[in-house]
Coordinates of C-alpha atoms in Angstrom, one line a residue:
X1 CA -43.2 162.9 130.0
X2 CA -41.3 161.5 133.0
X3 CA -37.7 162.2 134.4
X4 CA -35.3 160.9 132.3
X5 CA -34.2 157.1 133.4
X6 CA -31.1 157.4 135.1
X7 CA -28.3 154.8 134.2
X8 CA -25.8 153.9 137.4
X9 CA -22.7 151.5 137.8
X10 CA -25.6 149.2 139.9
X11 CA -28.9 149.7 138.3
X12 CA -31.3 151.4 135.7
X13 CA -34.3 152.9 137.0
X14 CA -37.6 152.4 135.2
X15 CA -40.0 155.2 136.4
X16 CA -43.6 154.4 136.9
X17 CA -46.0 156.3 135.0
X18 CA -48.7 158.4 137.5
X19 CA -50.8 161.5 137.5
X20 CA -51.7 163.8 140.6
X21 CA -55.4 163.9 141.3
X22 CA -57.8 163.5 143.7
X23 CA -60.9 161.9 143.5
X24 CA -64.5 162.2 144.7
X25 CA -67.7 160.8 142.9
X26 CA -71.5 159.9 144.0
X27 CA -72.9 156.5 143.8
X28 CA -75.2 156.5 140.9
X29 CA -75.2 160.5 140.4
X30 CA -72.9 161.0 137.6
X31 CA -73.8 159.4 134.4
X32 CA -69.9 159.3 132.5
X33 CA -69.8 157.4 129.7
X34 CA -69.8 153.7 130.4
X35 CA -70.9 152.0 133.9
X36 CA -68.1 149.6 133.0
X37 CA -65.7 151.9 132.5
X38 CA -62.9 153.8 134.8
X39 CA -59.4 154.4 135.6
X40 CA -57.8 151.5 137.4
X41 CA -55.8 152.5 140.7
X42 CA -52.9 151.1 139.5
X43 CA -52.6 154.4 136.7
X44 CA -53.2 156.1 139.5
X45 CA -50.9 155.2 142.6
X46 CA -51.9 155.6 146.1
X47 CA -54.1 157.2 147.7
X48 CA -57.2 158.3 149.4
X49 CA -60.1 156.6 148.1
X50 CA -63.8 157.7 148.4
X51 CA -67.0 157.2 147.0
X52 CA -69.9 160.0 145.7
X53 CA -73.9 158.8 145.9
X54 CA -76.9 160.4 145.3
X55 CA -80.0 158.4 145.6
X56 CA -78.4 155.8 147.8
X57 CA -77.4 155.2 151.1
X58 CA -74.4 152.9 151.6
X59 CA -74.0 152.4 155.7
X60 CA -71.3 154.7 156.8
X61 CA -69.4 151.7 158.7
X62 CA -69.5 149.6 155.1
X63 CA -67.3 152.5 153.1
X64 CA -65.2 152.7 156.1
X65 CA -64.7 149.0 156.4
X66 CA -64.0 148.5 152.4
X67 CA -61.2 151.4 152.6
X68 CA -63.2 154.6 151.6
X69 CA -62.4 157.5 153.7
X70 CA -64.1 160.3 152.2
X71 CA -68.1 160.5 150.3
X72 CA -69.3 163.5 148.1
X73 CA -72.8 164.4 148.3
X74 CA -75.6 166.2 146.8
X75 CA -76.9 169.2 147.2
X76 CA -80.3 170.2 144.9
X77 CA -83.6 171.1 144.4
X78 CA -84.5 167.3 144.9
X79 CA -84.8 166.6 148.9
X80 CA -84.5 162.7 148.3
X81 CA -81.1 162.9 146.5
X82 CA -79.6 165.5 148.9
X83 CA -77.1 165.0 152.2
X84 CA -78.6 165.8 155.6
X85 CA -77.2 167.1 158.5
X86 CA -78.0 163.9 160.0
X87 CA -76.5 161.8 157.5
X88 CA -73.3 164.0 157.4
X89 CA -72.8 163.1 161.4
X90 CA -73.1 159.9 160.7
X91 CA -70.3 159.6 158.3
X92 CA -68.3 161.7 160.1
X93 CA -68.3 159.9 163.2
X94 CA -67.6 156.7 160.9
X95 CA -64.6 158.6 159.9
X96 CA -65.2 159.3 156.7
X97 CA -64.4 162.9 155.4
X98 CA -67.5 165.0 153.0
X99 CA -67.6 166.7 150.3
X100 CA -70.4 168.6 149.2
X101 CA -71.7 169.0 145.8
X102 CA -74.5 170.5 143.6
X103 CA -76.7 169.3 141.0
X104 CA -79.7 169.9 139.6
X105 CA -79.8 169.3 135.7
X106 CA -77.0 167.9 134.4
X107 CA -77.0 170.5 131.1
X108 CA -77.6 173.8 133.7
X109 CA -74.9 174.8 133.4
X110 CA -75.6 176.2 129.9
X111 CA -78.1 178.6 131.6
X112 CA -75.7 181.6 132.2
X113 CA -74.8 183.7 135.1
X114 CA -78.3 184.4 136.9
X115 CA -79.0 180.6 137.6
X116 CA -75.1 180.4 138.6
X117 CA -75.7 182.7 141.4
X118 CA -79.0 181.1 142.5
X119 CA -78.0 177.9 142.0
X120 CA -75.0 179.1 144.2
X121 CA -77.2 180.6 147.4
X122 CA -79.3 177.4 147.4
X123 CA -76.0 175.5 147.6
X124 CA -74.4 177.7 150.1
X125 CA -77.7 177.6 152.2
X126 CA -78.0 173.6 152.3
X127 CA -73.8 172.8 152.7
X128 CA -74.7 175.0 155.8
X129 CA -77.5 173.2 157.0
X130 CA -75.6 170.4 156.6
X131 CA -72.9 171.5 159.5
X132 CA -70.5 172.8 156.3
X133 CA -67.6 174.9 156.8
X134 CA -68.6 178.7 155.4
X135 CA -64.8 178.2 154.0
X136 CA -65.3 174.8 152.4
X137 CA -65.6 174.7 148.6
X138 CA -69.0 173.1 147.1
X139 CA -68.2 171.3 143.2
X140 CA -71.0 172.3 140.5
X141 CA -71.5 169.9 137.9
X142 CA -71.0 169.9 134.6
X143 CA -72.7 166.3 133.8
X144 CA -72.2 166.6 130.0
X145 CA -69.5 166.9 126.9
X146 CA -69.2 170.5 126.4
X147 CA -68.3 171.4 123.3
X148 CA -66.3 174.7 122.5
X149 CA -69.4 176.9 120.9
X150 CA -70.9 176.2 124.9
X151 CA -68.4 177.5 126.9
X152 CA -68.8 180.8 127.0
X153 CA -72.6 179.9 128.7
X154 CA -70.7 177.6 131.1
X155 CA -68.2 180.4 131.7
X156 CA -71.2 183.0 132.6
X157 CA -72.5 180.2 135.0
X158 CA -69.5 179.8 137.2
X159 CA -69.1 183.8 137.2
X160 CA -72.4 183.6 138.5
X161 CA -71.8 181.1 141.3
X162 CA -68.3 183.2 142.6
X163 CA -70.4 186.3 142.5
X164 CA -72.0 184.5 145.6
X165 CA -69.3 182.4 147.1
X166 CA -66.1 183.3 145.7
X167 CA -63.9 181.8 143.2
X168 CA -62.3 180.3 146.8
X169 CA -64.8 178.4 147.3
X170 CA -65.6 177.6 143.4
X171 CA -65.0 174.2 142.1
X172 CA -66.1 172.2 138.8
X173 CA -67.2 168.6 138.0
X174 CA -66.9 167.5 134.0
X175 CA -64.6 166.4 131.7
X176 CA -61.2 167.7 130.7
X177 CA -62.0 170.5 128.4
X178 CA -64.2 172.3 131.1
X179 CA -62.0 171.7 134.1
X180 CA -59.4 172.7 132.2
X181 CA -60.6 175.8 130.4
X182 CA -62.6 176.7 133.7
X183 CA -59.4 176.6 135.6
X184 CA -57.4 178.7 132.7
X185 CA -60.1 181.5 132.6
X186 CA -60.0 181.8 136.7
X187 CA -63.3 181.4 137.0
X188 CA -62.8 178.4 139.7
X189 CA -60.2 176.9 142.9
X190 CA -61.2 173.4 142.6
X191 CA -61.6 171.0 140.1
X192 CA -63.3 167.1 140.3
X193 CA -62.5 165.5 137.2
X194 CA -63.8 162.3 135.7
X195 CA -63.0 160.2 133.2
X196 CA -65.7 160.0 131.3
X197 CA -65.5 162.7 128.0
X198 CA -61.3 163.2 129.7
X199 CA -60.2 160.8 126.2
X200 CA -57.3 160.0 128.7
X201 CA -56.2 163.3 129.5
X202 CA -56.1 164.6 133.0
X203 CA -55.8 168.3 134.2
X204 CA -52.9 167.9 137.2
X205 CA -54.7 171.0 138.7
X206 CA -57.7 169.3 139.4
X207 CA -57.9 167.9 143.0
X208 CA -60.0 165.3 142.5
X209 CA -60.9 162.6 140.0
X210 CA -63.6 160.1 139.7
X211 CA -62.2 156.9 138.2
X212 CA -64.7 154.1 137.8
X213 CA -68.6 154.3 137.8
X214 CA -70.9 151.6 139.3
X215 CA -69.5 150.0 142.5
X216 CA -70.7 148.4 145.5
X217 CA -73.4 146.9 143.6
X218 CA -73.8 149.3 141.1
X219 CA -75.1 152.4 143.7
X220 CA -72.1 154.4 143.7
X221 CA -69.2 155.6 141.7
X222 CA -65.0 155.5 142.6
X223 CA -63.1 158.3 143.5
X224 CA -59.6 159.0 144.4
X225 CA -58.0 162.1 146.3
X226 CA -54.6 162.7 145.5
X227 CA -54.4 166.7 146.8
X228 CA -53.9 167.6 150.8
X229 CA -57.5 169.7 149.6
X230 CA -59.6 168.8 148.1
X231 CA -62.7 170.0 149.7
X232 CA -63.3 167.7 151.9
X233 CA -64.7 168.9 155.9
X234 CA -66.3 166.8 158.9
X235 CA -63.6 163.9 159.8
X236 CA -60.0 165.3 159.0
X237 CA -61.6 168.5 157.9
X238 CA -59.4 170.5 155.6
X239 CA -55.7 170.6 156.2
X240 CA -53.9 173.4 158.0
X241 CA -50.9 175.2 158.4
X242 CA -48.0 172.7 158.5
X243 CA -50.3 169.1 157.7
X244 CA -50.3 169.3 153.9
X245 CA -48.6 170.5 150.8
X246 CA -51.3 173.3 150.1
X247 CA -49.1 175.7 148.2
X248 CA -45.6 175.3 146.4
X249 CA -43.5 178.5 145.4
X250 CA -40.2 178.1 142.8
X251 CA -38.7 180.3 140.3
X252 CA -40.1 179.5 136.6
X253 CA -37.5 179.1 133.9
X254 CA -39.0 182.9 133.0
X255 CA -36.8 183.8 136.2
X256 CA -40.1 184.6 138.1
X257 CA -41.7 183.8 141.3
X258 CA -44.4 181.2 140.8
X259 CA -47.0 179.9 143.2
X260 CA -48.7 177.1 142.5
X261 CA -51.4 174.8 144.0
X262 CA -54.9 174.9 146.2
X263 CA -54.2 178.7 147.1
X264 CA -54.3 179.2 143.4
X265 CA -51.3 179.4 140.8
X266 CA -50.0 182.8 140.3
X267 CA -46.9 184.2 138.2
X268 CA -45.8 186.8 140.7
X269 CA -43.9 189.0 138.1
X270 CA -41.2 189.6 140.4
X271 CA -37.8 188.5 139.1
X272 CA -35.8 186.0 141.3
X273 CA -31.9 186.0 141.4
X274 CA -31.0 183.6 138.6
X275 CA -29.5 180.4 140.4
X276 CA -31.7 181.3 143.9
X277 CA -34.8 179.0 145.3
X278 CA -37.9 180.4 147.4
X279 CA -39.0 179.5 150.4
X280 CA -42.7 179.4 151.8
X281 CA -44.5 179.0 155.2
X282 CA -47.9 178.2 156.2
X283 CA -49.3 180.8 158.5
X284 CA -51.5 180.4 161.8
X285 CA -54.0 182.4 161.0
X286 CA -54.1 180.9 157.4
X287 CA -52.7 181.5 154.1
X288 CA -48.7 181.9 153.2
X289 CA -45.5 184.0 153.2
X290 CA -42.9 183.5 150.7
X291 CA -39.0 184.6 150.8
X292 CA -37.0 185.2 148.2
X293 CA -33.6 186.9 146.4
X294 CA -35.0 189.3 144.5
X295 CA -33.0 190.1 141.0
X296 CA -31.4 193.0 142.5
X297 CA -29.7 191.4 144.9
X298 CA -32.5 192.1 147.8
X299 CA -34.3 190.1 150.2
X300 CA -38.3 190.0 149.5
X301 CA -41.3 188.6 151.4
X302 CA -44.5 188.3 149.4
X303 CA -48.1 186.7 150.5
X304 CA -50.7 187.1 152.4
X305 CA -48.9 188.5 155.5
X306 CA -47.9 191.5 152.7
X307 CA -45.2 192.4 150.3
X308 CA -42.2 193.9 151.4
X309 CA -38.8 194.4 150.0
X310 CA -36.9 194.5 152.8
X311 CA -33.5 196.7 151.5
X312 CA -31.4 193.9 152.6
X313 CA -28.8 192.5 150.4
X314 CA -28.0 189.0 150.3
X315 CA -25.3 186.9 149.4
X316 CA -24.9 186.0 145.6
X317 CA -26.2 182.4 145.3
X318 CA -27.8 181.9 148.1
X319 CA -31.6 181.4 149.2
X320 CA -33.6 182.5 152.2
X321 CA -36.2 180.2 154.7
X322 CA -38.8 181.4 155.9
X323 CA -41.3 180.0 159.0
X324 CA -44.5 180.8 160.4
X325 CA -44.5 181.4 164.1
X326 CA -46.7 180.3 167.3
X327 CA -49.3 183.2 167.6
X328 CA -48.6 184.6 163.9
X329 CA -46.3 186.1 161.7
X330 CA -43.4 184.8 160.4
X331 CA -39.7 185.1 160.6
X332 CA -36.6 184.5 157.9
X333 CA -33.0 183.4 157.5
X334 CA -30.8 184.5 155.2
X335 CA -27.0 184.9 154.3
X336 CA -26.5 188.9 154.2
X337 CA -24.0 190.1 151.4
X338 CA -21.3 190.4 154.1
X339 CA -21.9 186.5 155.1
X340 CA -23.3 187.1 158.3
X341 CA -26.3 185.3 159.9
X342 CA -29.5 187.6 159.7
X343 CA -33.0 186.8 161.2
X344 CA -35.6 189.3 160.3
X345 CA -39.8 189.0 160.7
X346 CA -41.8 189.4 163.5
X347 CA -40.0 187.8 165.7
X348 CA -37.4 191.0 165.4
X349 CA -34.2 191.4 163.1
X350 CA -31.3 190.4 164.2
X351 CA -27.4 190.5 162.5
X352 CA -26.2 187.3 164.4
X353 CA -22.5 188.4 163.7
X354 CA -22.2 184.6 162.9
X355 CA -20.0 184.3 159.7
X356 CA -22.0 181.5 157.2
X357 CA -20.0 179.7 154.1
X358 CA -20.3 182.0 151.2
X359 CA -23.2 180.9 149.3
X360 CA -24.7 178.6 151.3
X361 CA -28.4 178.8 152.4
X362 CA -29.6 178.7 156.5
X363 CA -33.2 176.5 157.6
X364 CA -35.1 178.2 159.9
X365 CA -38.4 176.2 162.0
X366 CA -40.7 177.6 164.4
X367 CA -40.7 175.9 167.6
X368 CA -44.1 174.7 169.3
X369 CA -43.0 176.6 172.4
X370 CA -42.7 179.6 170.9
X371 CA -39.8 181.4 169.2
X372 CA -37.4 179.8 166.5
X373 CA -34.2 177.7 165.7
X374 CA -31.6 178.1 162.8
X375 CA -29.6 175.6 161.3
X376 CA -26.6 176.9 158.3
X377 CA -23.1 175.9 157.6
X378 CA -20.6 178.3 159.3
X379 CA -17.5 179.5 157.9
X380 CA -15.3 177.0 159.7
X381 CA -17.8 174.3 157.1
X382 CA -19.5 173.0 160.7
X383 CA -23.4 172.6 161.2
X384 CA -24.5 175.6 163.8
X385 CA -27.9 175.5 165.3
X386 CA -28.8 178.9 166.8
X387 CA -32.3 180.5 168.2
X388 CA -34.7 180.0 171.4
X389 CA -33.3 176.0 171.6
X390 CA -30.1 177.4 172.5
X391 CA -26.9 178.2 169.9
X392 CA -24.6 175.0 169.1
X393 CA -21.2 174.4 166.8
X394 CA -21.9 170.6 166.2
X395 CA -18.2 170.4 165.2
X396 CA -19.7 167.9 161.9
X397 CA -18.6 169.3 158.4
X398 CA -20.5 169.5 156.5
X399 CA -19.9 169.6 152.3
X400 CA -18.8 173.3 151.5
X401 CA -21.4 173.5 148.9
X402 CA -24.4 172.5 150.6
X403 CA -26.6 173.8 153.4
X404 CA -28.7 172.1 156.0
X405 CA -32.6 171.7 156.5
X406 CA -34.3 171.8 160.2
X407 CA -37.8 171.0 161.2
X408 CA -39.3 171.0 164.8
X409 CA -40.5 168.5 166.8
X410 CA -43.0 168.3 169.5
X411 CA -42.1 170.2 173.1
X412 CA -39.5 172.8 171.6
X413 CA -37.3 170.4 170.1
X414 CA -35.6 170.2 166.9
X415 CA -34.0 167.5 164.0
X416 CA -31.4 168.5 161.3
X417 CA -30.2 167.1 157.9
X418 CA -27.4 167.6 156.2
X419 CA -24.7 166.4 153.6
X420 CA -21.9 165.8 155.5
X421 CA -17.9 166.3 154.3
X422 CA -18.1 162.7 153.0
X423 CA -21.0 163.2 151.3
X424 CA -23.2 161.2 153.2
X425 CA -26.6 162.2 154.6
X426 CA -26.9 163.2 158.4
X427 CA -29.6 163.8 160.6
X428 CA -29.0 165.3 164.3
X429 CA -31.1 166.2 167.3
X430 CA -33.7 166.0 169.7
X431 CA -34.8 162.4 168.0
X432 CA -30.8 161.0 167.8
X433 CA -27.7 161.5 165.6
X434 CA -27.0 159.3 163.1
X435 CA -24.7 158.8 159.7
X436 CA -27.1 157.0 157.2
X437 CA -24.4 155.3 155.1
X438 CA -26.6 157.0 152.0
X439 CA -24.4 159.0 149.4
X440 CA -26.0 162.1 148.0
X441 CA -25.3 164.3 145.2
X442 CA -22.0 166.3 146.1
X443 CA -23.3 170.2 146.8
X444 CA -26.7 169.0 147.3
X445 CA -29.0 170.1 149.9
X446 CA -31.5 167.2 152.0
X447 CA -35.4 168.6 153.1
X448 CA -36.9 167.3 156.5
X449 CA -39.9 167.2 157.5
X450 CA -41.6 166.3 161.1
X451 CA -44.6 163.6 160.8
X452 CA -45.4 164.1 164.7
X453 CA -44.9 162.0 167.8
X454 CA -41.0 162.6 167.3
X455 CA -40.5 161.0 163.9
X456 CA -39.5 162.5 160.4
X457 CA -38.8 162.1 156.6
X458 CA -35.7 163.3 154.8
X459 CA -35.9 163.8 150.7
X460 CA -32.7 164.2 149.1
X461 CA -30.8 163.9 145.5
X462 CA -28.7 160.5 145.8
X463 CA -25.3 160.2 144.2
X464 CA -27.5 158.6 141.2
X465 CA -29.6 161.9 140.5
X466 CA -32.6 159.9 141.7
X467 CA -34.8 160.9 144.5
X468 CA -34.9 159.3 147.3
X469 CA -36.8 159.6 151.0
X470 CA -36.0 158.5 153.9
X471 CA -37.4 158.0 157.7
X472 CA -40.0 157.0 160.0
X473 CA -42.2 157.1 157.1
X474 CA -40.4 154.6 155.4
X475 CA -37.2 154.4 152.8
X476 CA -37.8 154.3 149.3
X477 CA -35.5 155.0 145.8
X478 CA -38.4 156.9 143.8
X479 CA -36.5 155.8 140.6
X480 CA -37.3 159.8 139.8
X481 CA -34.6 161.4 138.4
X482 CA -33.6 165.0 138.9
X483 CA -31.7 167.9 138.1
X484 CA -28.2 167.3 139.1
X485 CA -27.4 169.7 141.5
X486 CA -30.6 170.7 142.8
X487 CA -32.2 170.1 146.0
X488 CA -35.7 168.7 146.7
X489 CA -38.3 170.2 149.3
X490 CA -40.9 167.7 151.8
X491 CA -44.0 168.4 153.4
X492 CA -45.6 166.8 156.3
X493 CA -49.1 165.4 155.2
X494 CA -50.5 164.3 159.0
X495 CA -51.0 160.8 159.9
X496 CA -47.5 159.9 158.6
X497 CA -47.8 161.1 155.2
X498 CA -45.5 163.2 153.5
X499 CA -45.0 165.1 150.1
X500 CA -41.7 166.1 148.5
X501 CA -41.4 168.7 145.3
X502 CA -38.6 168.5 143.2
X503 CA -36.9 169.8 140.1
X504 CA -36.8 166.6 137.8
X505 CA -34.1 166.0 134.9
X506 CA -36.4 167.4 132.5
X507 CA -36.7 170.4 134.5
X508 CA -40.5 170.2 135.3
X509 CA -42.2 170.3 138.7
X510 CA -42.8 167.3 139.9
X511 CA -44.5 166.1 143.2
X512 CA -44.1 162.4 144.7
X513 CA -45.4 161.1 148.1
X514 CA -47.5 159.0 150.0
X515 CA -50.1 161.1 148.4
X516 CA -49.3 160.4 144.4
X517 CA -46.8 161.4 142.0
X518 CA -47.5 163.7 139.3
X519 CA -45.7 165.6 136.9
X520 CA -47.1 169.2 137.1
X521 CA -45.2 170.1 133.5
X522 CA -44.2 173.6 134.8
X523 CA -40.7 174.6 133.6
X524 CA -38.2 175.6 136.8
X525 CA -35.2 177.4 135.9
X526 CA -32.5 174.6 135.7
X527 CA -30.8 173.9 139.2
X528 CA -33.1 175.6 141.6
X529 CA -35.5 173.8 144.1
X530 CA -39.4 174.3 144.8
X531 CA -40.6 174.8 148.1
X532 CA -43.7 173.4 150.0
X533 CA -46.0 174.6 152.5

């Protein structure tokens, strides 16, 4: 189901109808069902589009120059079918992205865990030879229609291959049941979905999907990448902290902390303050953070930098942001119960004795330079900036029910949205101040995001419920309605792409960007916003 049409004084929206994927296939190597057959891009939306081969060998500079950007490849017992090291150069400096795969027999799956885990050091062994990543993920195929009295055999096969290289590193190709039941039993990361023995459903977990067999003459298949990651290395290599949505945190309409995407989906168990949003950071040295209001009242950090609850009380309503910092670690914002300003993280903890507007939420970004800069709606209803790009009353109001977003820019410098008194969107800063003339939803919060070289993209609930973005990368009515009330979240992609979560009318998750849209039918508790790292 999609957001809800929204009905205006000017217009009806109709909403498109897309699913998040992404795509990789091999020219001739997967059977599917019918050569003839496939998913046309148009279901799909944009995206990246690649190709997957096995006995062929398409020139690297021909994908590149017909739009293909990324190739899956073989890994077997079968030297003729299989990537080289030599090859894999080749379509790297073409600029075309790999992704490594293994198959043998397509039924071997059905051979249980020993032949997972030796299928699984063979694989390991060649992706390495081939200049591989020991991080990157490597796809075992599932080249068949499993049927339900098999899966336990497929189940023991895929233990099998994590016993060697980690359910990390673990991904699936088949058909909807097994990608799906796979991913449910947590036995893989990564899933490369095709269409063939799918009967029109797709898993929105898997990052890939192969869409059409039997191009370029009949010697490869179509596939499209829709996820940041989804296994690719060599060209653009994987993305990184701060270059792609990898990992989304919200509170579930359970009134727990979620995290969902290619870090893996996890209920946290930990109870969020009814009304309250997370927040989530990339880290340098990999992995995530996330900050939240904890039921009792307390601020939280949970990920892979640790858990803590911190003992510090926040303000009723309101939400925390969190950053990673230059050299590691992270630091967080957040209204304290007695309204003041607090920074706490490795950076040090600070009570800024700076009064906030009760309820509201502070932004925090780590600068490239080092150090931090704050952005919140002070008591007087003004935009303050405060950290290591120096402390600033902007002497804007700002709407009394809203709260501001910063990102940074390159060389230490900053931009800022915001919903001003009027209710019109604002940005400010290091890339110029301007009033868009763009009404959003009264009590709304915008998201910005920095695409590099100096430019950004804003996402923000219009007066109209719909989603819209903003920016260098482009303006856009998404014709995606959400919650009223609640407050979207964006993502830089790199190269000028961007990603932006939100809480549609529905309630679900949904994702839309230059990467896809997708509705990832997980229920949010009504009114809060995701966040995206």
């Amino acid at each position: 189901m999609h957001p809800a049409m929204m009905t205006s004084t000017r217009s009806v929206f109709a909403i498109a109808s897309l699913a998040l994927a992404s795509i990789a296939l091999g020219c001739g190597g997967h059977d599917g069902e019918s050569a003839s057959q496939g998913v046309s891009s148009d279901e799909l939306g944009a995206g990246r589009y690649g190709v997957d081969y096995s006995f062929a060998r398409p020139s690297p500079a021909t994908l590149r120059a017909n739009g293909y950007t990324f190739a899956v490849r073989y890994l077997s017992y079968e030297p003729a079918k299989n990537l080289s090291r030599g090859e894999a150069q080749a379509l790297i400096a073409a600029g075309i992205d790999v992704v490594s795969n293994w198959e043998e027999g397509a039924s071997d799956a059905l051979k249980g865990f020993a032949r997972g885990a030796s299928d699984a050091s063979e694989a390991a062994r060649q992706a390495a030879e081939d200049g591989a990543p020991a991080s990157r993920p490597i796809y075992f195929s599932v080249d068949f229609d499993v049927q339900p009295s098999q899966l336990a055999a497929v189940e023991a096969y895929f233990e099998g291959v994590a016993s060697v290289i980690g359910v990390a590193r673990t991904g699936v190709y088949g058909g909807y049941y097994v990608v799906s039941q796979l991913f449910d039993a947590g036995r893989i990361k990564y899933g490369w979905q095709t269409y063939a023995w799918s009967r029109g459903k797709w898993d929105p977990r898997a990052q890939a999907r192969q869409i059409q067999n039997s191009i370029l003459g009949g010697t490869c298949d179509k596939d499209q990448a829709i996820a940041a990651d989804f296994g690719q290395w060599g060209s653009g290599g994987a993305p990184s902290g701060g270059k792609g949505v990898a990992e989304i945190a919200f509170q579930a309409n359970t009134s727990s902390l979620w995290t969902v995407g290619n870090a893996g989906n996890k209920d946290w168990g930990l109870g969020m303050m009814p009304g309250t949003s997370p927040s989530i950071a990339a880290l340098e040295g990999g992995g995530f953070e996330v900050a939240f209001q904890a039921n009792t009242g307390d601020l939280w950090t949970v990920g892979d930098a640790g858990n803590t609850n911190w003992h510090l009380g926040m303000m009723a309503g309101s939400s925390p942001a969190i950053t990673g910092l230059k050299g590691g670690g992270f630091e967080v914002a957040f209204q304290a119960n007695t309204t003041n300003l607090w920074t706490v993280g490795n950076a040090g903890n600070k009570d800024w004795a700076l009064g906030m507007m009760k309820g509201t939420s502070p932004s925090i970004t780590g600068l490239d330079t080092g150090g931090f800069e704050v952005a919140f709606q002070a008591n007087t209803t003004n935009l303050w900036t405060v950290g290591d790009a120096g402390n600033q009353d902007w002497q804007l109001g700002m709407h009394s029910a809203s709260s501001p977003s910063i990102t940074a820019l390159a060389g230490g410098k900053f931009q800022v949205a915001f919903e001003a008194n009027t209710t019109n969107l604002w940005t400010v800063g290091d890339a110029g101040n301007r009033d868009w003339q763009l009404g959003m939803y009264a009590g709304t919060s915008p998201s910005i995001a920095a695409l590099g070289g100096g430019s950004f993209q804003v996402a923000f609930q219009a007066n109209t419920t719909s989603l819209w973005t903003v920016g260098d990368g482009g303006d856009k009515d998404w014709g995606l309605g959400m919650m009223p009330g609640s407050s979207p979240s964006i993502s830089s992609l790199g190269g000028g792409g961007f990603h932006a979560t939100f809480e549609a009318n529905t309630t679900s998750l949904w994702s839309a960007g230059t990467d896809g849209v997708t509705d990832m039918q997980l229920g949010m508790m009504k009114g809060t916003g995701p966040s995206g790292s």
